[in-house]
């Protein structure tokens, strides 16, 4: 299922599927009882966002890119279904990519937007000020962080129908933190 979804979701903001087919089972490395397993090989796309401590400005760029990727996937009829920091990778080139597109049964684009909001809240909460340490930059840090948290709050509205689309979220991030 994930291999098929990754092929359909070919996008610069999604990990690249290199190969999929019979191989060792990830659940049982020795292989299943009949010796068959299924293996996905993906191009290395970076480190998980769970290990990243961004500045608010860096986070804004990554957050806008992730929301744009989700919007493009939604336009193609694909719902990620499990948007969380562990399923976002940040490459050495600074571009984020989504992985783990196995999807959750019955997931909606609104669920993806809420997941995006939770990721941004998590990352903004542990964001750091610029290393330059000037007082003006510290004020900017708090303003930018607050603006991102406001967008994330709209994305996690408890009523799914009130959540903005992923495209509207991407636009809101760019407007909030240019």
CSV table of N, CA and C in Angstrom, one decimal, residues 15-159:
chain,number,residue,atom,x,y,z
A,15,UNK,N,9.5,11.7,0.1
A,15,UNK,CA,10.7,10.9,-0.1
A,15,UNK,C,10.5,10.1,-1.4
A,16,UNK,N,11.7,9.8,-2.1
A,16,UNK,CA,11.7,9.1,-3.3
A,16,UNK,C,11.8,7.6,-3.1
A,17,UNK,N,10.9,6.9,-3.7
A,17,UNK,CA,10.9,5.4,-3.7
A,17,UNK,C,11.9,4.9,-4.7
A,18,UNK,N,12.9,4.2,-4.2
A,18,UNK,CA,13.9,3.6,-5.0
A,18,UNK,C,13.5,2.3,-5.6
A,19,UNK,N,13.0,1.4,-4.7
A,19,UNK,CA,12.6,0.1,-5.1
A,19,UNK,C,11.6,-0.5,-4.1
A,20,UNK,N,10.8,-1.4,-4.5
A,20,UNK,CA,9.8,-2.0,-3.6
A,20,UNK,C,9.6,-3.4,-4.2
A,21,UNK,N,9.6,-4.4,-3.3
A,21,UNK,CA,9.4,-5.8,-3.8
A,21,UNK,C,9.7,-6.8,-2.7
A,22,UNK,N,9.8,-8.0,-3.1
A,22,UNK,CA,10.1,-9.1,-2.2
A,22,UNK,C,11.4,-8.8,-1.5
A,23,UNK,N,11.5,-9.1,-0.2
A,23,UNK,CA,12.7,-8.9,0.6
A,23,UNK,C,12.4,-9.4,2.0
A,24,UNK,N,13.3,-9.0,2.8
A,24,UNK,CA,13.2,-9.4,4.2
A,24,UNK,C,12.0,-8.6,4.8
A,25,UNK,N,11.3,-9.2,5.7
A,25,UNK,CA,10.2,-8.5,6.3
A,25,UNK,C,10.8,-7.6,7.4
A,26,UNK,N,10.2,-6.4,7.5
A,26,UNK,CA,10.7,-5.5,8.5
A,26,UNK,C,10.2,-5.9,9.9
A,27,UNK,N,9.1,-6.7,9.9
A,27,UNK,CA,8.6,-7.1,11.2
A,27,UNK,C,9.4,-8.4,11.7
A,28,UNK,N,9.7,-9.2,10.7
A,28,UNK,CA,10.5,-10.4,11.0
A,28,UNK,C,11.7,-10.5,10.1
A,29,UNK,N,12.8,-9.9,10.5
A,29,UNK,CA,14.0,-9.8,9.6
A,29,UNK,C,14.4,-11.1,9.0
A,30,UNK,N,14.1,-12.2,9.6
A,30,UNK,CA,14.4,-13.5,9.0
A,30,UNK,C,13.5,-13.9,7.9
A,31,UNK,N,12.4,-13.1,7.7
A,31,UNK,CA,11.4,-13.4,6.6
A,31,UNK,C,10.2,-14.0,7.3
A,32,UNK,N,9.1,-14.0,6.5
A,32,UNK,CA,7.9,-14.6,7.1
A,32,UNK,C,8.0,-16.1,7.0
A,33,UNK,N,7.0,-16.8,7.4
A,33,UNK,CA,7.0,-18.3,7.4
A,33,UNK,C,7.3,-18.9,6.1
A,34,UNK,N,6.7,-18.2,5.0
A,34,UNK,CA,6.9,-18.8,3.7
A,34,UNK,C,8.2,-18.2,3.0
A,35,UNK,N,9.0,-17.4,3.8
A,35,UNK,CA,10.2,-16.8,3.3
A,35,UNK,C,10.0,-15.6,2.6
A,36,UNK,N,8.8,-15.1,2.4
A,36,UNK,CA,8.5,-13.9,1.6
A,36,UNK,C,8.3,-12.7,2.6
A,37,UNK,N,8.7,-11.6,2.2
A,37,UNK,CA,8.5,-10.4,2.9
A,37,UNK,C,8.4,-9.3,1.9
A,38,UNK,N,8.2,-8.1,2.3
A,38,UNK,CA,8.1,-6.9,1.4
A,38,UNK,C,9.0,-5.8,1.9
A,39,UNK,N,9.8,-5.3,1.0
A,39,UNK,CA,10.8,-4.3,1.4
A,39,UNK,C,10.6,-3.0,0.6
A,40,UNK,N,10.7,-1.9,1.3
A,40,UNK,CA,10.7,-0.6,0.6
A,40,UNK,C,12.1,0.0,0.7
A,41,UNK,N,12.6,0.5,-0.4
A,41,UNK,CA,13.9,1.2,-0.3
A,41,UNK,C,13.7,2.6,-0.8
A,42,UNK,N,14.1,3.5,0.1
A,42,UNK,CA,13.8,4.9,-0.1
A,42,UNK,C,15.1,5.7,-0.2
A,43,UNK,N,15.2,6.7,-1.0
A,43,UNK,CA,16.3,7.6,-1.1
A,43,UNK,C,16.5,8.3,0.3
A,44,UNK,N,17.7,8.4,0.7
A,44,UNK,CA,17.9,9.2,2.0
A,44,UNK,C,17.4,10.6,1.8
A,45,UNK,N,16.5,11.1,2.7
A,45,UNK,CA,16.0,12.4,2.5
A,45,UNK,C,16.3,13.3,3.7
A,46,UNK,N,17.1,12.8,4.7
A,46,UNK,CA,17.4,13.7,5.8
A,46,UNK,C,17.1,13.1,7.1
A,47,UNK,N,17.2,13.9,8.1
A,47,UNK,CA,16.9,13.5,9.5
A,47,UNK,C,15.5,13.9,9.9
A,48,UNK,N,14.9,13.2,10.8
A,48,UNK,CA,13.5,13.5,11.2
A,48,UNK,C,13.5,14.9,11.9
A,49,UNK,N,12.3,15.5,11.7
A,49,UNK,CA,12.1,16.8,12.4
A,49,UNK,C,12.1,16.7,13.9
A,50,UNK,N,12.0,15.5,14.4
A,50,UNK,CA,12.0,15.4,15.9
A,50,UNK,C,13.4,15.7,16.5
A,51,UNK,N,14.4,15.7,15.6
A,51,UNK,CA,15.8,16.0,16.1
A,51,UNK,C,16.2,17.4,15.8
A,52,UNK,N,15.3,18.3,15.3
A,52,UNK,CA,15.6,19.6,14.9
A,52,UNK,C,15.1,20.7,15.9
A,53,UNK,N,16.0,21.6,16.2
A,53,UNK,CA,15.6,22.8,17.0
A,53,UNK,C,15.8,24.0,16.2
A,54,UNK,N,14.7,24.5,15.5
A,54,UNK,CA,14.8,25.6,14.6
A,54,UNK,C,14.7,27.0,15.2
A,55,UNK,N,15.1,28.0,14.4
A,55,UNK,CA,14.7,29.3,14.8
A,55,UNK,C,13.3,29.5,14.2
A,56,UNK,N,12.5,30.4,14.7
A,56,UNK,CA,11.2,30.6,14.1
A,56,UNK,C,11.2,30.9,12.6
A,57,UNK,N,12.2,31.6,12.1
A,57,UNK,CA,12.2,31.9,10.7
A,57,UNK,C,12.5,30.7,9.9
A,58,UNK,N,13.4,29.8,10.4
A,58,UNK,CA,13.7,28.6,9.7
A,58,UNK,C,12.5,27.7,9.7
A,59,UNK,N,11.8,27.7,10.9
A,59,UNK,CA,10.6,26.9,11.0
A,59,UNK,C,9.5,27.3,10.0
A,60,UNK,N,9.4,28.6,9.9
A,60,UNK,CA,8.4,29.2,8.9
A,60,UNK,C,8.6,28.7,7.5
A,61,UNK,N,9.9,28.6,7.1
A,61,UNK,CA,10.1,28.1,5.7
A,61,UNK,C,9.8,26.7,5.6
A,62,UNK,N,10.2,25.9,6.6
A,62,UNK,CA,9.9,24.4,6.5
A,62,UNK,C,8.4,24.2,6.7
A,63,UNK,N,7.7,24.9,7.5
A,63,UNK,CA,6.3,24.8,7.7
A,63,UNK,C,5.5,25.1,6.5
A,64,UNK,N,5.9,26.2,5.8
A,64,UNK,CA,5.2,26.6,4.5
A,64,UNK,C,5.4,25.5,3.5
A,65,UNK,N,6.7,25.0,3.4
A,65,UNK,CA,7.0,24.0,2.4
A,65,UNK,C,6.2,22.7,2.7
A,66,UNK,N,6.1,22.3,3.9
A,66,UNK,CA,5.3,21.1,4.3
A,66,UNK,C,3.8,21.3,4.0
A,67,UNK,N,3.3,22.5,4.3
A,67,UNK,CA,1.9,22.7,4.0
A,67,UNK,C,1.6,22.7,2.5
A,68,UNK,N,2.6,23.3,1.7
A,68,UNK,CA,2.4,23.3,0.3
A,68,UNK,C,2.5,21.9,-0.3
A,69,UNK,N,3.4,21.0,0.2
A,69,UNK,CA,3.4,19.6,-0.2
A,69,UNK,C,2.1,18.9,0.1
A,70,UNK,N,1.6,19.2,1.3
A,70,UNK,CA,0.3,18.6,1.7
A,70,UNK,C,-0.8,19.1,0.7
A,71,UNK,N,-0.8,20.3,0.4
A,71,UNK,CA,-1.8,20.9,-0.5
A,71,UNK,C,-1.7,20.2,-1.9
A,72,UNK,N,-0.5,20.0,-2.4
A,72,UNK,CA,-0.3,19.4,-3.7
A,72,UNK,C,-0.8,17.9,-3.6
A,73,UNK,N,-0.5,17.3,-2.5
A,73,UNK,CA,-1.0,15.9,-2.4
A,73,UNK,C,-2.5,15.8,-2.3
A,74,UNK,N,-3.1,16.8,-1.6
A,74,UNK,CA,-4.6,16.8,-1.5
A,74,UNK,C,-5.2,17.1,-2.9
A,75,UNK,N,-4.6,18.0,-3.6
A,75,UNK,CA,-5.0,18.3,-5.0
A,75,UNK,C,-5.0,17.0,-5.9
A,76,UNK,N,-4.1,16.1,-5.6
A,76,UNK,CA,-3.9,14.9,-6.3
A,76,UNK,C,-4.8,13.7,-5.7
A,77,UNK,N,-5.6,14.1,-4.7
A,77,UNK,CA,-6.4,13.1,-4.1
A,77,UNK,C,-5.7,12.1,-3.1
A,78,UNK,N,-4.6,12.6,-2.6
A,78,UNK,CA,-3.8,11.8,-1.6
A,78,UNK,C,-3.8,12.4,-0.3
A,79,UNK,N,-4.2,11.7,0.7
A,79,UNK,CA,-4.1,12.2,2.1
A,79,UNK,C,-3.0,11.4,2.8
A,80,UNK,N,-2.1,12.1,3.5
A,80,UNK,CA,-1.0,11.5,4.2
A,80,UNK,C,-1.6,10.6,5.3
A,81,UNK,N,-2.4,11.2,6.2
A,81,UNK,CA,-3.0,10.4,7.2
A,81,UNK,C,-2.3,10.3,8.5
A,82,UNK,N,-1.0,10.6,8.5
A,82,UNK,CA,-0.2,10.4,9.8
A,82,UNK,C,0.8,11.5,9.8
A,83,UNK,N,0.4,12.8,9.7
A,83,UNK,CA,1.4,13.9,9.7
A,83,UNK,C,1.9,14.1,11.2
A,84,UNK,N,3.1,13.9,11.4
A,84,UNK,CA,3.8,14.1,12.7
A,84,UNK,C,5.3,14.3,12.4
A,85,UNK,N,5.9,14.9,13.4
A,85,UNK,CA,7.3,15.3,13.3
A,85,UNK,C,8.2,14.1,12.8
A,86,UNK,N,7.9,12.9,13.3
A,86,UNK,CA,8.7,11.7,12.9
A,86,UNK,C,8.6,11.4,11.4
A,87,UNK,N,7.5,11.9,10.8
A,87,UNK,CA,7.3,11.6,9.4
A,87,UNK,C,7.6,12.7,8.5
A,88,UNK,N,8.4,13.7,9.0
A,88,UNK,CA,8.9,14.8,8.3
A,88,UNK,C,10.4,14.7,8.4
A,89,UNK,N,11.1,14.8,7.2
A,89,UNK,CA,12.6,14.7,7.2
A,89,UNK,C,13.1,16.0,6.7
A,90,UNK,N,14.2,16.5,7.2
A,90,UNK,CA,14.9,17.7,6.8
A,90,UNK,C,16.2,17.3,6.2
A,91,UNK,N,16.3,17.5,4.9
A,91,UNK,CA,17.6,17.2,4.2
A,91,UNK,C,18.6,18.2,4.4
A,92,UNK,N,19.8,17.9,4.0
A,92,UNK,CA,21.0,18.8,4.1
A,92,UNK,C,20.8,20.0,3.2
A,93,UNK,N,19.9,19.9,2.2
A,93,UNK,CA,19.6,21.1,1.4
A,93,UNK,C,18.6,22.0,2.0
A,94,UNK,N,18.1,21.7,3.2
A,94,UNK,CA,17.1,22.5,3.9
A,94,UNK,C,15.7,22.3,3.5
A,95,UNK,N,15.5,21.4,2.6
A,95,UNK,CA,14.1,21.1,2.1
A,95,UNK,C,13.5,19.9,2.9
A,96,UNK,N,12.3,20.1,3.4
A,96,UNK,CA,11.6,19.1,4.1
A,96,UNK,C,10.9,18.1,3.1
A,97,UNK,N,10.8,16.8,3.6
A,97,UNK,CA,10.2,15.8,2.8
A,97,UNK,C,9.3,15.0,3.7
A,98,UNK,N,8.1,14.6,3.2
A,98,UNK,CA,7.3,13.7,4.0
A,98,UNK,C,7.6,12.3,3.7
A,99,UNK,N,7.4,11.4,4.7
A,99,UNK,CA,7.6,10.0,4.5
A,99,UNK,C,6.4,9.3,5.2
A,100,UNK,N,6.4,8.0,5.2
A,100,UNK,CA,5.4,7.2,5.9
A,100,UNK,C,4.0,7.5,5.4
A,101,UNK,N,3.8,7.3,4.1
A,101,UNK,CA,2.6,7.6,3.5
A,101,UNK,C,1.6,6.4,3.5
A,102,UNK,N,1.8,5.5,4.5
A,102,UNK,CA,0.9,4.3,4.5
A,102,UNK,C,-0.5,4.8,4.7
A,103,UNK,N,-0.7,5.9,5.4
A,103,UNK,CA,-2.1,6.5,5.5
A,103,UNK,C,-2.9,5.8,6.6
A,104,UNK,N,-3.8,6.5,7.2
A,104,UNK,CA,-4.7,6.0,8.2
A,104,UNK,C,-6.1,5.8,7.5
A,105,UNK,N,-6.7,4.7,7.8
A,105,UNK,CA,-8.0,4.5,7.2
A,105,UNK,C,-9.0,5.6,7.5
A,106,UNK,N,-9.6,6.1,6.6
A,106,UNK,CA,-10.6,7.2,6.8
A,106,UNK,C,-10.0,8.6,7.1
A,107,UNK,N,-8.7,8.7,6.9
A,107,UNK,CA,-8.1,10.1,7.2
A,107,UNK,C,-8.6,11.1,6.1
A,108,UNK,N,-8.6,12.3,6.5
A,108,UNK,CA,-9.1,13.4,5.6
A,108,UNK,C,-8.0,14.5,5.5
A,109,UNK,N,-8.1,15.3,4.5
A,109,UNK,CA,-7.2,16.5,4.4
A,109,UNK,C,-7.2,17.3,5.7
A,110,UNK,N,-8.4,17.4,6.3
A,110,UNK,CA,-8.5,18.2,7.6
A,110,UNK,C,-7.6,17.5,8.7
A,111,UNK,N,-7.5,16.2,8.6
A,111,UNK,CA,-6.6,15.5,9.6
A,111,UNK,C,-5.2,15.8,9.3
A,112,UNK,N,-4.8,15.9,8.1
A,112,UNK,CA,-3.4,16.3,7.7
A,112,UNK,C,-3.1,17.7,8.2
A,113,UNK,N,-4.1,18.6,8.0
A,113,UNK,CA,-3.9,20.0,8.5
A,113,UNK,C,-3.7,20.0,10.0
A,114,UNK,N,-4.5,19.3,10.7
A,114,UNK,CA,-4.4,19.2,12.2
A,114,UNK,C,-3.0,18.7,12.6
A,115,UNK,N,-2.6,17.6,11.9
A,115,UNK,CA,-1.3,17.0,12.1
A,115,UNK,C,-0.2,18.1,11.9
A,116,UNK,N,-0.3,18.8,10.8
A,116,UNK,CA,0.7,19.9,10.5
A,116,UNK,C,0.7,20.9,11.7
A,117,UNK,N,-0.5,21.3,12.2
A,117,UNK,CA,-0.5,22.2,13.3
A,117,UNK,C,0.1,21.7,14.5
A,118,UNK,N,0.0,20.4,14.8
A,118,UNK,CA,0.6,19.8,16.0
A,118,UNK,C,2.1,19.8,15.8
A,119,UNK,N,2.6,19.5,14.6
A,119,UNK,CA,4.1,19.5,14.3
A,119,UNK,C,4.6,20.9,14.5
A,120,UNK,N,4.0,21.9,13.9
A,120,UNK,CA,4.5,23.3,14.0
A,120,UNK,C,4.4,23.7,15.5
A,121,UNK,N,3.4,23.4,16.2
A,121,UNK,CA,3.3,23.8,17.7
A,121,UNK,C,4.5,23.1,18.4
A,122,UNK,N,4.8,21.9,18.2
A,122,UNK,CA,5.9,21.2,18.8
A,122,UNK,C,7.2,21.8,18.5
A,123,UNK,N,7.4,22.1,17.2
A,123,UNK,CA,8.7,22.7,16.8
A,123,UNK,C,8.8,24.2,17.3
A,124,UNK,N,7.8,24.9,17.3
A,124,UNK,CA,7.8,26.3,17.7
A,124,UNK,C,8.0,26.4,19.2
A,125,UNK,N,7.5,25.5,19.9
A,125,UNK,CA,7.7,25.5,21.4
A,125,UNK,C,9.1,25.3,21.8
A,126,UNK,N,9.8,24.5,21.0
A,126,UNK,CA,11.3,24.3,21.3
A,126,UNK,C,12.2,25.1,20.4
A,127,UNK,N,11.6,26.1,19.7
A,127,UNK,CA,12.5,26.9,18.8
A,127,UNK,C,13.5,27.7,19.6
A,128,UNK,N,14.5,28.2,19.0
A,128,UNK,CA,15.5,28.9,19.6
A,128,UNK,C,15.7,30.3,18.9
A,129,UNK,N,16.2,31.2,19.7
A,129,UNK,CA,16.5,32.5,19.1
A,129,UNK,C,17.7,32.4,18.2
A,130,UNK,N,17.9,33.4,17.3
A,130,UNK,CA,19.0,33.4,16.4
A,130,UNK,C,20.3,33.5,17.3
A,131,UNK,N,21.3,32.9,16.8
A,131,UNK,CA,22.6,32.9,17.5
A,131,UNK,C,23.2,34.3,17.6
A,132,UNK,N,22.8,35.2,16.8
A,132,UNK,CA,23.4,36.6,16.8
A,132,UNK,C,23.0,37.3,18.1
A,133,UNK,N,21.9,36.9,18.8
A,133,UNK,CA,21.6,37.4,20.1
A,133,UNK,C,21.3,38.8,20.3
A,134,UNK,N,21.1,39.6,19.3
A,134,UNK,CA,20.8,41.0,19.4
A,134,UNK,C,19.3,41.2,20.0
A,135,UNK,N,19.1,42.2,20.7
A,135,UNK,CA,17.8,42.4,21.3
A,135,UNK,C,16.7,42.5,20.2
A,136,UNK,N,16.9,43.2,19.1
A,136,UNK,CA,16.0,43.3,18.1
A,136,UNK,C,15.6,41.9,17.5
A,137,UNK,N,16.6,41.0,17.4
A,137,UNK,CA,16.4,39.7,16.9
A,137,UNK,C,15.5,38.9,17.9
A,138,UNK,N,15.8,39.1,19.2
A,138,UNK,CA,15.0,38.4,20.2
A,138,UNK,C,13.5,38.8,20.1
A,139,UNK,N,13.2,40.1,19.9
A,139,UNK,CA,11.8,40.6,19.7
A,139,UNK,C,11.2,39.9,18.5
A,140,UNK,N,12.0,39.9,17.4
A,140,UNK,CA,11.5,39.2,16.2
A,140,UNK,C,11.3,37.7,16.4
A,141,UNK,N,12.1,37.1,17.2
A,141,UNK,CA,12.0,35.7,17.5
A,141,UNK,C,10.6,35.5,18.1
A,142,UNK,N,10.3,36.3,19.1
A,142,UNK,CA,9.0,36.1,19.9
A,142,UNK,C,7.8,36.4,19.0
A,143,UNK,N,7.9,37.5,18.1
A,143,UNK,CA,6.8,37.8,17.2
A,143,UNK,C,6.6,36.7,16.2
A,144,UNK,N,7.7,36.2,15.6
A,144,UNK,CA,7.6,35.2,14.6
A,144,UNK,C,7.0,33.9,15.2
A,145,UNK,N,7.5,33.5,16.3
A,145,UNK,CA,7.1,32.3,17.0
A,145,UNK,C,5.6,32.4,17.3
A,146,UNK,N,5.2,33.6,17.8
A,146,UNK,CA,3.7,33.8,18.1
A,146,UNK,C,2.9,33.7,16.9
A,147,UNK,N,3.4,34.3,15.8
A,147,UNK,CA,2.6,34.2,14.5
A,147,UNK,C,2.4,32.8,14.1
A,148,UNK,N,3.5,32.0,14.2
A,148,UNK,CA,3.4,30.6,13.8
A,148,UNK,C,2.5,29.8,14.7
A,149,UNK,N,2.5,30.1,15.9
A,149,UNK,CA,1.6,29.4,16.9
A,149,UNK,C,0.1,29.8,16.6
A,150,UNK,N,-0.1,31.0,16.2
A,150,UNK,CA,-1.5,31.4,15.8
A,150,UNK,C,-2.0,30.6,14.6
A,151,UNK,N,-1.1,30.5,13.6
A,151,UNK,CA,-1.5,29.7,12.4
A,151,UNK,C,-1.8,28.2,12.8
A,152,UNK,N,-0.9,27.7,13.6
A,152,UNK,CA,-1.0,26.3,14.1
A,152,UNK,C,-2.3,26.1,14.9
A,153,UNK,N,-2.7,27.1,15.6
A,153,UNK,CA,-3.9,27.0,16.4
A,153,UNK,C,-5.1,26.9,15.5
A,154,UNK,N,-5.1,27.7,14.4
A,154,UNK,CA,-6.2,27.6,13.4
A,154,UNK,C,-6.3,26.2,12.8
A,155,UNK,N,-5.1,25.7,12.5
A,155,UNK,CA,-5.0,24.4,11.9
A,155,UNK,C,-5.5,23.3,12.7
A,156,UNK,N,-5.4,23.4,14.0
A,156,UNK,CA,-5.8,22.4,15.0
A,156,UNK,C,-7.2,22.6,15.6
A,157,UNK,N,-8.0,23.5,14.9
A,157,UNK,CA,-9.3,23.8,15.4
A,157,UNK,C,-10.0,22.4,15.7
A,158,UNK,N,-10.7,22.3,16.9
A,158,UNK,CA,-11.4,21.1,17.2
A,158,UNK,C,-12.5,20.7,16.2
A,159,UNK,N,-13.0,21.6,15.5
A,159,UNK,CA,-14.0,21.3,14.5
A,159,UNK,C,-13.3,21.2,13.1
